[in-house]
XYZ file of C-alpha atoms in Angstrom:
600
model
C -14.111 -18.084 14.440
C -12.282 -21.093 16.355
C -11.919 -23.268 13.230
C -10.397 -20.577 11.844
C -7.848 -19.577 14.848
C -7.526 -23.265 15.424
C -6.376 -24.023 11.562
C -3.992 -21.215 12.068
C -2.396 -21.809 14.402
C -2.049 -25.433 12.969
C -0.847 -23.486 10.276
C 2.389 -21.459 12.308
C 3.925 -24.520 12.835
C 4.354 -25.530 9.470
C 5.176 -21.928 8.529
C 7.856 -21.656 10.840
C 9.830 -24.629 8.934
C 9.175 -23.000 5.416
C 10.020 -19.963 6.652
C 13.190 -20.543 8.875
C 15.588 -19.054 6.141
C 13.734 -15.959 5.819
C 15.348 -13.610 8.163
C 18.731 -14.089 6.863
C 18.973 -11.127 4.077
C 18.465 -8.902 6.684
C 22.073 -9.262 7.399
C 23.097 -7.315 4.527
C 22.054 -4.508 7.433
C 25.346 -4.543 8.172
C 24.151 -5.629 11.773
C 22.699 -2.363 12.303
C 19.339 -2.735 14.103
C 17.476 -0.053 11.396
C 15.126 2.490 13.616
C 16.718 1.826 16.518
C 19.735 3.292 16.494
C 19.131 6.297 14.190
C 19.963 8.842 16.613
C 23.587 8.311 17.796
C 26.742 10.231 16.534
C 26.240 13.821 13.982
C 22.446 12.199 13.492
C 21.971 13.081 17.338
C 24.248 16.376 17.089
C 21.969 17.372 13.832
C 18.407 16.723 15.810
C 19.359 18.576 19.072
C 20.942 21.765 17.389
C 18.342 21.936 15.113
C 15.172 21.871 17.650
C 16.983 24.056 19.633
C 17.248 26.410 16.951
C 13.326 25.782 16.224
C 10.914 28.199 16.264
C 7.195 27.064 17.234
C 5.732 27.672 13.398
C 8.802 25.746 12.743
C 7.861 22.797 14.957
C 4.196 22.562 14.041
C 5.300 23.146 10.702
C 7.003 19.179 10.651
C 3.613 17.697 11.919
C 1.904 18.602 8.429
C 2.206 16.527 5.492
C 0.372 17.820 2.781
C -0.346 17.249 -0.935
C 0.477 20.209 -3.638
C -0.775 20.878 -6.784
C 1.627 21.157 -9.989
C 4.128 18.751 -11.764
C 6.933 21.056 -10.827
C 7.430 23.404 -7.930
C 7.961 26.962 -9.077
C 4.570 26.645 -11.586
C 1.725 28.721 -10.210
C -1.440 26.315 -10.043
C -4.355 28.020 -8.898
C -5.819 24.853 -6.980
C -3.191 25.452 -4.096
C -4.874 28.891 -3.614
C -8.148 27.864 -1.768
C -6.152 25.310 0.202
C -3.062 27.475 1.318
C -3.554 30.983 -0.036
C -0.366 30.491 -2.179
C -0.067 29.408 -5.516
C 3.425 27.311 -5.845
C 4.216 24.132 -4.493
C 7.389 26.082 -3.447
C 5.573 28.998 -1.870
C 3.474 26.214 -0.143
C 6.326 24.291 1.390
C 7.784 27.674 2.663
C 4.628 29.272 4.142
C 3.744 26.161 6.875
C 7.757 24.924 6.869
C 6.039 21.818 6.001
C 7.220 18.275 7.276
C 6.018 16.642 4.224
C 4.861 16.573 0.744
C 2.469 13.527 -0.703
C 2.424 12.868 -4.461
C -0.668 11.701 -6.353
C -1.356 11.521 -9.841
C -4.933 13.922 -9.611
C -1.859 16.700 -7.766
C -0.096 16.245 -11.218
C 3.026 15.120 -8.977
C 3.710 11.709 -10.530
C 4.012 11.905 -14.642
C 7.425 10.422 -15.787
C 10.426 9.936 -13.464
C 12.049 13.252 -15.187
C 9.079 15.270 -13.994
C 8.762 13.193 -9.950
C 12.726 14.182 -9.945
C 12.017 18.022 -10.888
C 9.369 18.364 -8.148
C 11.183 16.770 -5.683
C 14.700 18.731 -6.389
C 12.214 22.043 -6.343
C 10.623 20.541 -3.351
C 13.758 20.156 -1.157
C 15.271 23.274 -2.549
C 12.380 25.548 -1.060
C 12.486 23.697 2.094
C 16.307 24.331 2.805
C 16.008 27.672 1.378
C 13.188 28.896 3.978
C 14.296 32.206 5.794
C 15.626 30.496 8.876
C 17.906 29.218 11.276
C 17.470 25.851 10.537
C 17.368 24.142 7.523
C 15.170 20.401 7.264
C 14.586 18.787 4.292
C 11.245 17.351 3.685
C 9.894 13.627 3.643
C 8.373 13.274 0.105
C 6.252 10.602 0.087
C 3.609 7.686 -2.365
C 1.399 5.193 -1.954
C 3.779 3.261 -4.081
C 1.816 -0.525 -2.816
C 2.508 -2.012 -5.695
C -0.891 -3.797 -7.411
C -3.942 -1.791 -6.952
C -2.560 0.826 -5.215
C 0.424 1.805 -7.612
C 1.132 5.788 -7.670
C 3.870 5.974 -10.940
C 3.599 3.154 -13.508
C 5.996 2.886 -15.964
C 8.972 3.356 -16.892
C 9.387 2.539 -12.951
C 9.180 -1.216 -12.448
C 5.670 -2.789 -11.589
C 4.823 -5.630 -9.289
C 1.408 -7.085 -8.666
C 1.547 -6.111 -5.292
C 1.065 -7.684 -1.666
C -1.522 -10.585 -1.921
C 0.631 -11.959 -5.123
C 3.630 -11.770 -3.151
C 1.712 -13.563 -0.331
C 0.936 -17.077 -3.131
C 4.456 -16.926 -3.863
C 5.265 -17.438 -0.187
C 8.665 -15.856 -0.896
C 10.339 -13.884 1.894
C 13.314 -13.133 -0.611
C 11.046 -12.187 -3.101
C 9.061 -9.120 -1.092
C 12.225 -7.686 -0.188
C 13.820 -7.694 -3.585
C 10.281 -6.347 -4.636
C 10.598 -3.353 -2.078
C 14.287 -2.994 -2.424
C 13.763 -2.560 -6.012
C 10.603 -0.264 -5.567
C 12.805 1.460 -2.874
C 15.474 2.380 -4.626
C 13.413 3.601 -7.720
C 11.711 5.978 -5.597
C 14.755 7.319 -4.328
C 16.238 8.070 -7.510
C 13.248 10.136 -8.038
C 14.258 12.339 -5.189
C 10.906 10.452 -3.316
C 12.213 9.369 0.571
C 8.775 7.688 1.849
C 6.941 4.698 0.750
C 3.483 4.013 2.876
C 4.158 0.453 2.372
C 3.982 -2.615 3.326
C 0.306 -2.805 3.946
C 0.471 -5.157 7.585
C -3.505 -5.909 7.615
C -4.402 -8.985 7.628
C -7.107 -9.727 5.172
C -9.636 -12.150 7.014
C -12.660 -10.802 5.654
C -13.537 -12.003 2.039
C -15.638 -9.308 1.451
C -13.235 -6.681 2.580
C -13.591 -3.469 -0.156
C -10.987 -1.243 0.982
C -8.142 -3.756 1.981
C -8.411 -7.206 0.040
C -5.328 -8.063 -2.165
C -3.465 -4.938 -0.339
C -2.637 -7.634 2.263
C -0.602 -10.166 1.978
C -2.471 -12.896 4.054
C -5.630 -14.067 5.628
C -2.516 -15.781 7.585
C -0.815 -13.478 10.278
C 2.109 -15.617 10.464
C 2.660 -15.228 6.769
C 1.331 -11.843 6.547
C 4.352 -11.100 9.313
C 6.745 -12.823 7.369
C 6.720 -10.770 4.070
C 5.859 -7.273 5.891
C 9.424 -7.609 8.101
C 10.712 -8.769 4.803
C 9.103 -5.688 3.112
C 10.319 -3.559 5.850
C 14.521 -4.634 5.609
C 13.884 -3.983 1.367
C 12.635 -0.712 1.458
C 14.429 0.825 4.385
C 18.507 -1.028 4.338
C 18.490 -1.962 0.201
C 16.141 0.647 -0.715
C 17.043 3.721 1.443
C 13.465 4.646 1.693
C 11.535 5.192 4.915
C 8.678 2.679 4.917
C 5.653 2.869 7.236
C 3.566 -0.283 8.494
C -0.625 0.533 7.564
C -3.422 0.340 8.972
C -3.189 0.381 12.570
C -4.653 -1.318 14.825
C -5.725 -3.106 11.331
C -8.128 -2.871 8.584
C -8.114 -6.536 7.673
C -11.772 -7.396 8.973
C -13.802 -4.796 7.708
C -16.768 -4.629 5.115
C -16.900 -0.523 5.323
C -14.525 1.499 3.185
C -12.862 3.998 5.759
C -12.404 6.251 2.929
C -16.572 6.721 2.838
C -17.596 5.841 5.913
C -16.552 4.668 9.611
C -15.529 0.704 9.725
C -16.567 -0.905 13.059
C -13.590 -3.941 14.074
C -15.278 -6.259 16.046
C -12.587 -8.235 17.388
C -11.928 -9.359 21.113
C -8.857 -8.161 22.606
C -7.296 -12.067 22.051
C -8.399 -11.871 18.403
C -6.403 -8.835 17.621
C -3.669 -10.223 19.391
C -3.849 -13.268 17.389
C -5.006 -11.606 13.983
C -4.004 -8.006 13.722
C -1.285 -7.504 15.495
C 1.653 -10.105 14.408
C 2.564 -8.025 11.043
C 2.790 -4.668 12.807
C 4.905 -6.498 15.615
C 7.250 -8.039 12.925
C 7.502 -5.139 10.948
C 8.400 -3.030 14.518
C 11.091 -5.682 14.919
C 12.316 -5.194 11.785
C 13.016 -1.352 12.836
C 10.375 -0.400 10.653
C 10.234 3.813 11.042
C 6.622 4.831 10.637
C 3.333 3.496 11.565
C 0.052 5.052 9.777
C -3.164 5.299 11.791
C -6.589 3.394 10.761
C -9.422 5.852 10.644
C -11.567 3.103 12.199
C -13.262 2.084 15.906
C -12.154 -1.102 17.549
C -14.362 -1.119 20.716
C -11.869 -4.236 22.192
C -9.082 -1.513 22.283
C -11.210 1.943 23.162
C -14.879 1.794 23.895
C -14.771 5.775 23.591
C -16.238 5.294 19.995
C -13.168 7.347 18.637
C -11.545 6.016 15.691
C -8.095 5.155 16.612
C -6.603 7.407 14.784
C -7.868 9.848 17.438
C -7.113 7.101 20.140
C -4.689 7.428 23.179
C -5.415 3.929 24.612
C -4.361 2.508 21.050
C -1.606 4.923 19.533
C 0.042 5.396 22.838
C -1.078 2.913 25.297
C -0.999 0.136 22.567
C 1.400 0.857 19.972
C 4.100 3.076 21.799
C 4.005 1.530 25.410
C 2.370 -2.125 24.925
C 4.417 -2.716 21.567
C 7.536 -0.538 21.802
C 7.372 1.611 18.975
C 9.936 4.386 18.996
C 9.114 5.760 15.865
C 6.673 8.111 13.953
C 3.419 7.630 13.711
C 1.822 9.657 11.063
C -2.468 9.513 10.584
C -3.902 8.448 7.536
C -5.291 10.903 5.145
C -7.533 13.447 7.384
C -9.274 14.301 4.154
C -11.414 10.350 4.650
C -14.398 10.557 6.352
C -14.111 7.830 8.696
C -12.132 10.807 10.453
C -14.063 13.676 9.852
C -17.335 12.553 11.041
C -17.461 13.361 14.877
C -14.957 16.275 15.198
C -14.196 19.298 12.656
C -11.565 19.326 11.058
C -9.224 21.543 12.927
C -10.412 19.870 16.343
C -9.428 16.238 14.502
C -5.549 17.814 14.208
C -5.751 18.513 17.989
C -7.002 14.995 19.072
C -4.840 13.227 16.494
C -2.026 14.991 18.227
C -2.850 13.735 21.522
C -3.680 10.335 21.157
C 0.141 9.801 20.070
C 0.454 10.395 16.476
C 3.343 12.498 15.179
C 2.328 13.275 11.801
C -0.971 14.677 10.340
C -1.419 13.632 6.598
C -3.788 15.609 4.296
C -5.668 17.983 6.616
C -8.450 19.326 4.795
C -8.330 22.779 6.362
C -4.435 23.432 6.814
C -4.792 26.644 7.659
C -7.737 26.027 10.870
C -5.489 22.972 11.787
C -2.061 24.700 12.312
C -4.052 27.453 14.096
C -5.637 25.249 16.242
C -2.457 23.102 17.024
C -0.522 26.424 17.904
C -3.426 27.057 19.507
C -3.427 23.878 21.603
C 0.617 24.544 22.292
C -0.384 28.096 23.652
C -3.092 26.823 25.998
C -0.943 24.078 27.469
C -3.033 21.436 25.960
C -0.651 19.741 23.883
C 2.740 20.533 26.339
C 5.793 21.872 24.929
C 7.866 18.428 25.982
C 5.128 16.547 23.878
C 5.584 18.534 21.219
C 9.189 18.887 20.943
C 9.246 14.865 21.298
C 7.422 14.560 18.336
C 9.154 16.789 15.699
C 12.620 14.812 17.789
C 11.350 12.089 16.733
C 10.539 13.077 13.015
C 14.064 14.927 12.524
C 15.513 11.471 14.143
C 13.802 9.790 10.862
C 15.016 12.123 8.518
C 18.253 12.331 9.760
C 18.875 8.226 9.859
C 17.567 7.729 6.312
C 20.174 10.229 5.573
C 18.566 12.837 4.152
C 20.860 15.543 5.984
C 22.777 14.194 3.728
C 23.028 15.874 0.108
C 19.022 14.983 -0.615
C 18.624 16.332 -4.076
C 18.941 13.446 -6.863
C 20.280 13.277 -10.763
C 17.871 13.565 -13.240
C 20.715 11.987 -15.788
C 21.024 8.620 -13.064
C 17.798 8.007 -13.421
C 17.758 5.789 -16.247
C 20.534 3.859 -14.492
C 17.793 3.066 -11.719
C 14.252 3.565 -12.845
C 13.414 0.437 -14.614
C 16.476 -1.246 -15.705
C 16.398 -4.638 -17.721
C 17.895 -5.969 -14.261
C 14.944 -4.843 -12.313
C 11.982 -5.837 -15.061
C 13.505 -9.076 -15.202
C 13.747 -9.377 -11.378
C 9.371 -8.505 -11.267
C 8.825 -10.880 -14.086
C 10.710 -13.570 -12.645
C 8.599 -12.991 -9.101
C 5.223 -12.457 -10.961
C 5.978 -15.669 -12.408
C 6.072 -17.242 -8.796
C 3.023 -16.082 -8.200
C 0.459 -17.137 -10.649
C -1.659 -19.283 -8.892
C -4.172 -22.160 -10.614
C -7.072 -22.982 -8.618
C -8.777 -24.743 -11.083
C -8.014 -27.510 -14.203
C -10.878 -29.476 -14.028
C -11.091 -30.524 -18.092
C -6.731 -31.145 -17.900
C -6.914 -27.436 -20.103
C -3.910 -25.856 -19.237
C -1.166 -25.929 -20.107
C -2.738 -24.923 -23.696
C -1.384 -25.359 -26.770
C -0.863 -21.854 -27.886
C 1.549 -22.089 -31.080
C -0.814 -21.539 -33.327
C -3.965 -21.253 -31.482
C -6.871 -18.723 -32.669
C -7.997 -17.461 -28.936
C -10.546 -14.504 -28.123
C -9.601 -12.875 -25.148
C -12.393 -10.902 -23.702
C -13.416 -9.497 -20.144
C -12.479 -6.752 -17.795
C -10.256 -4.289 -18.945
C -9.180 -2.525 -22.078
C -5.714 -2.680 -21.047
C -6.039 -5.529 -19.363
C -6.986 -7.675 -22.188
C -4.975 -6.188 -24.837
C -1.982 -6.768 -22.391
C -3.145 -10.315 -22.243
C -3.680 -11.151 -25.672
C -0.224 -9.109 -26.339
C 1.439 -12.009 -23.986
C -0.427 -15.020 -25.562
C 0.716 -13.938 -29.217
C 4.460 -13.909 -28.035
C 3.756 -17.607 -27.143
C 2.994 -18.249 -30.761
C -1.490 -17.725 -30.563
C -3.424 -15.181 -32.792
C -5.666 -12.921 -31.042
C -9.164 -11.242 -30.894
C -9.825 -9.011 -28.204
C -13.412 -8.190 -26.894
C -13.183 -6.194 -23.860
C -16.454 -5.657 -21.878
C -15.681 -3.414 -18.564
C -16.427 -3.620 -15.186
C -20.581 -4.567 -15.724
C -21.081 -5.733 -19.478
C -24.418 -5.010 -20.793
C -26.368 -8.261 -22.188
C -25.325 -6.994 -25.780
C -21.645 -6.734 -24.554
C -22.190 -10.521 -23.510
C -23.764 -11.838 -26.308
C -21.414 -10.380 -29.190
C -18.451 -11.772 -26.842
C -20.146 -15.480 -26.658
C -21.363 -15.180 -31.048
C -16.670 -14.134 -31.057
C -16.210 -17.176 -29.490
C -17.479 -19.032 -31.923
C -14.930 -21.525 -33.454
C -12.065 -20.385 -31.909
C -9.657 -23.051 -30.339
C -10.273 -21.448 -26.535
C -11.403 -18.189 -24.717
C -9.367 -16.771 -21.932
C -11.599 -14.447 -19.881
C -10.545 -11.643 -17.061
C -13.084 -10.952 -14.403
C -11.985 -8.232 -11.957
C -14.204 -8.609 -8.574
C -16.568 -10.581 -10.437
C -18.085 -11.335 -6.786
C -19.155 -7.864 -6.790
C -20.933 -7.904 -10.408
C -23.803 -10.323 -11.447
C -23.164 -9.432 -15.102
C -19.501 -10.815 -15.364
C -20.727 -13.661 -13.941
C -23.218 -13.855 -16.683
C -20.581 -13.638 -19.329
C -18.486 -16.048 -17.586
C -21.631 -18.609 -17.627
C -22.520 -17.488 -21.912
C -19.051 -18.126 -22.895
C -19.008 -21.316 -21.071
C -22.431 -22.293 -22.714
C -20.907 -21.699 -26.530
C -18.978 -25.362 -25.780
C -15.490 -23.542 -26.796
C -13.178 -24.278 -23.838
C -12.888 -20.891 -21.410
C -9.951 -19.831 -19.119
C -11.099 -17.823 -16.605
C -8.180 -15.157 -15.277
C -9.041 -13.463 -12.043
C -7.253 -10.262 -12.168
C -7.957 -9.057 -8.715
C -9.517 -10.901 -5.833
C -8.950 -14.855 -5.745
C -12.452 -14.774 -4.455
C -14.044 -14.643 -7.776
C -14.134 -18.583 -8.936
C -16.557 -18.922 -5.807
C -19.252 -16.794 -8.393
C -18.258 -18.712 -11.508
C -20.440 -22.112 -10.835
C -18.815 -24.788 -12.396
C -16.044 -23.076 -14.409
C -13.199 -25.710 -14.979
C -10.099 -23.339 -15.804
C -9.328 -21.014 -13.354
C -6.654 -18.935 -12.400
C -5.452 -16.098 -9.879
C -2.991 -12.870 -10.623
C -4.314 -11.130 -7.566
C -3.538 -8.195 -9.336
C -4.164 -6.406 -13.085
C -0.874 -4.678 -13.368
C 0.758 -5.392 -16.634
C 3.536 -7.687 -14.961
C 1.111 -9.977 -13.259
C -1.037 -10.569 -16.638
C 1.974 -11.522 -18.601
C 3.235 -13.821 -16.619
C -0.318 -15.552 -16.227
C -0.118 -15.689 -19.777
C 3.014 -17.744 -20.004
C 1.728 -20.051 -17.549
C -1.171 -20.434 -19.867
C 1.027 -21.338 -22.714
C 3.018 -23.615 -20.211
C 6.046 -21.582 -20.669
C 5.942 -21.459 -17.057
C 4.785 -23.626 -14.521
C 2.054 -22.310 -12.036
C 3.462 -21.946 -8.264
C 1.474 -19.894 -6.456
C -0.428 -21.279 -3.201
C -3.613 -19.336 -2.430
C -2.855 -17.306 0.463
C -6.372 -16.932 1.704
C -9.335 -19.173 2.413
C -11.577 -18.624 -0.807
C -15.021 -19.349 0.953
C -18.008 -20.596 -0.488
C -20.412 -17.339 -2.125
C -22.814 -16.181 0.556
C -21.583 -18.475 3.357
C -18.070 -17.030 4.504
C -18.014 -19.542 6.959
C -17.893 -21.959 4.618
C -14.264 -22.952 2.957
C -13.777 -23.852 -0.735
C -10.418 -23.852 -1.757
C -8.371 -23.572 1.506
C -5.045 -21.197 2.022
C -2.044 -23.021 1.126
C -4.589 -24.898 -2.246
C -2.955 -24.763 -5.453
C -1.958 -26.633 -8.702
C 1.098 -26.716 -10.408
C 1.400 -29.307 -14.196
């Protein structure tokens, strides 16, 4: 661990001088200090009138964020029936005066950005129709990432998400990437974007994190999440929320199947986990989402800390300052669900500091028991009415007391203009990174070439070969999946037979023993093999003595293009790794350092 802490901080100082310009967009702010001062003039007059006017169902009602089932919001779907004894996304909405709706491709919420715009007009329209005093529009919100974790594809503009952005080491870059995301999702009537991801990936064999962070780095991982932060919230106009605290960046558990242990000291999460969350707090960032995870340095109670009052109040709201909301992650995971049912879990989130409760399996047992709780005393009235102030503070400063439904006829004007696809293929471009050029390869002569292109993906590869025939190559395409079979492998080696090269995807080919076998067969047919890792940059540590190598961190469409054009040479290769690539089976062990990579 001290080499490590020692070569970072080694590291800050020469990060400060690359990165002394990067603050400066945030002036387009207009010198407003976003999240802090939200609440002043009608903002303030809006949030006081309207908790006064409140009733409890009302209140509780703001806490909940929930998904729906339907593409639009008037359509009966019978799945919403078991969950909420109402059939409409509308009806839903109205019934628990919800704070919230999620959209996820299995709800049927994100198809086209005519549909997202429908449900979120229908949406807002049965929350300011409810039979009340008050009216509160809702915060509609996606796990719009970017890279693995990308909610609406296109038409909207892709980018290969959060690691990529970290090799291109481009502050300017992340926040045109979230401004640009931002304001897409706006135009669809969304208002919430559970971005930037602020862990900070120091575990290689991380499965639920990995290229979702930016860095191994803190320092750089800080950088691009405050950037993040300033382009979603003051050029996009969405509400952005910092994930997973206390951090999920040293894990080997998936949270999502079982309960992650962080075994940091106190010092190491200081040093580690906690610079992006700080720099996207000073940033005004206005949500924080909870890590369904224990960190024993921070609470020895065992709890994970998305149930914790030492970390979401003592830590986060007292030690670090954050005025904001802090909304859980999904309740549905079972890193949550294990030691408390799941109305009990609604209760305890509650009072360990969090403000919102996202996905609760059992809506109707959790807003019972949370009235409950109110009734009793155990979660006081002031507490409460602090919380939904604070959540009608949000809404109201990302002005959506404003007029909140959106123009299904602007949204071509938005949604993935020629101006913004440019914009991601220009910044995809600055992040290709080559690790590898051992046999002087690349850049390859493509005009003309005969190439296979074979590997993970069906997409994938046709997307790739797509890409290398606009620089002037013909194709074949051989895809072979996640795990090819030994027949998958050999017909792709007996394709690459007299061709001029192979260029071969692996996708977490650290993970799979038989993409590293194709890797090794193709190699052993003597045609020359690119090898294009189209998720972790960990990969080339599996690949033995593979000579071409390069890194996309990511397999959206935008990233593989662009790797193709630095193939052809179209484009020079940029990108720095921005993680220690260890040797396999000794993590301790470096290979190709952060900051390693070749350019022609």
């Amino acid at each position: 661990m001290t080499s490590t802490l020692s070569r970072r901080t080694a590291l800050t100082g020469t990060m400060a001088l690359a990165f002394a310009g990067a603050g400066a967009p945030s002036a387009l702010a207009g010198g407003r200090h976003p999240g802090r001062g939200h609440g002043h003039g009608h903002h303030h007059g809006w949030v006081t009138s309207t908790l006064r006017r409140m009733t409890l169902h009302e209140k509780v009602g703001q806490l909940f964020v929930q998904q729906v089932y339907g593409s639009d919001a008037t359509t009966p779907d019978e799945r919403n029936l078991p969950l909420y004894g109402v059939s409409t996304p509308a009806e839903v909405v109205q019934k628990y005066a919800l704070g919230g709706v999620i959209y996820f491709a299995w709800t049927d919420s994100v198809e086209n950005p005519e549909q997202i715009a429908g449900l979120s007009n229908g949406l807002q329209k049965a929350a300011l129709t409810r039979r009340s005093k008050v009216r509160v529009p809702l915060t509609l919100s996606v796990d719009q990432e970017q890279g693995i974790v990308t909610r609406i594809g296109p038409p909207a503009t892709q980018f290969p998400g959060s690691m990529a952005l970290g090799a291109g080491r481009s502050a300017k870059d992340a926040r045109t990437a979230a401004a640009i995301t931002g304001q897409e999702l706006r135009a669809m009537g969304l208002t919430t974007n559970f971005a930037p991801v602020c862990d900070t990936n120091v575990n290689p064999l991380n499965p639920v994190i990995g290229t979702r962070s930016f860095s191994s780095d803190p320092q750089l991982a800080a950088q691009l999440a405050a950037a993040q932060v300033h382009g979603y919230q003051d050029d996009g106009g969405v509400m952005s929320s910092a994930k997973h605290f206390p951090g999920h960046g040293d894990t080997a558990t998936d949270s999502h199947v079982a309960f992650p242990v962080i075994t940091h000291t106190r010092q190491e999460w200081e040093e580690i986990d906690a610079p992006p969350f700080e720099a996207a707090i000073a940033a005004g960032i206005d949500m924080v989402m909870t890590a369904h995870l224990a960190f024993p340095a921070l609470d020895d109670s065992g709890d994970p800390a998305t149930l914790s009052h030492p970390i979401l109040t003592g830590l986060l709201r007292e030690e670090l300052g954050f005025e904001g909301v802090i909304v859980t992650d999904s309740l549905e995971m079972q890193g949550v669900r294990e030691l408390y049912g799941d109305a009990e879990v609604a209760v305890r989130a509650l009072l360990a500091g969090a403000d919102q409760l996202l996905m609760s399996p059992a809506l109707d047992d959790a807003f019972a028991a949370v009235l409950d709780a109110v009734g009793s005393g155990r979660i006081g009235r002031r507490d409460l009415d602090a919380k939904v102030r604070r959540i009608l503070t949000m809404k109201a400063g990302r002005g959506l007391t404003d007029d909140v439904m959106v123009d299904p006829d602007a949204l071509d004007r938005v949604v993935g203009t020629a101006e913004h696809l440019a914009a991601a293929d220009a910044i995809s471009e600055r992040t290709t990174t080559l690790v590898r050029n051992e046999a002087g390869l690349l850049p390859l002569a493509t005009d003309g070439a005969d190439l296979l292109v074979t590997g993970y993906g069906v997409s994938t590869t046709a997307t790739l070969a797509a890409a290398l025939e606009e620089q002037g190559a013909t194709t074949t395409v051989r895809q072979t999946g996640t795990s090819p079979t030994d027949a998958d492998i050999a017909a792709a080696a007996a394709a690459a037979a007299g061709r001029d090269a192979v260029v071969v995807t692996t996708m977490k080919a650290w993970t799979d023993d038989q993409q590293r076998k194709l890797v090794a067969a193709l190699r052993g047919t003597g045609v020359p093999v690119v090898v294009v890792a189209v998720r972790d940059p960990y990969d080339v540590a599996y690949l033995g003595e593979a000579e071409t190598y390069l890194a996309t961190y990511s397999y959206s469409p935008v990233a593989v293009t662009a790797a193709a054009r630095v193939i052809a040479g179209a484009v020079s290769p940029t990108g720095k790794l921005p993680v220690d690539v260890p040797v396999a089976g000794d993590p301790d062990t470096v290979l190709y350092p952060f900051g390693f990579g070749l350019g022609y």
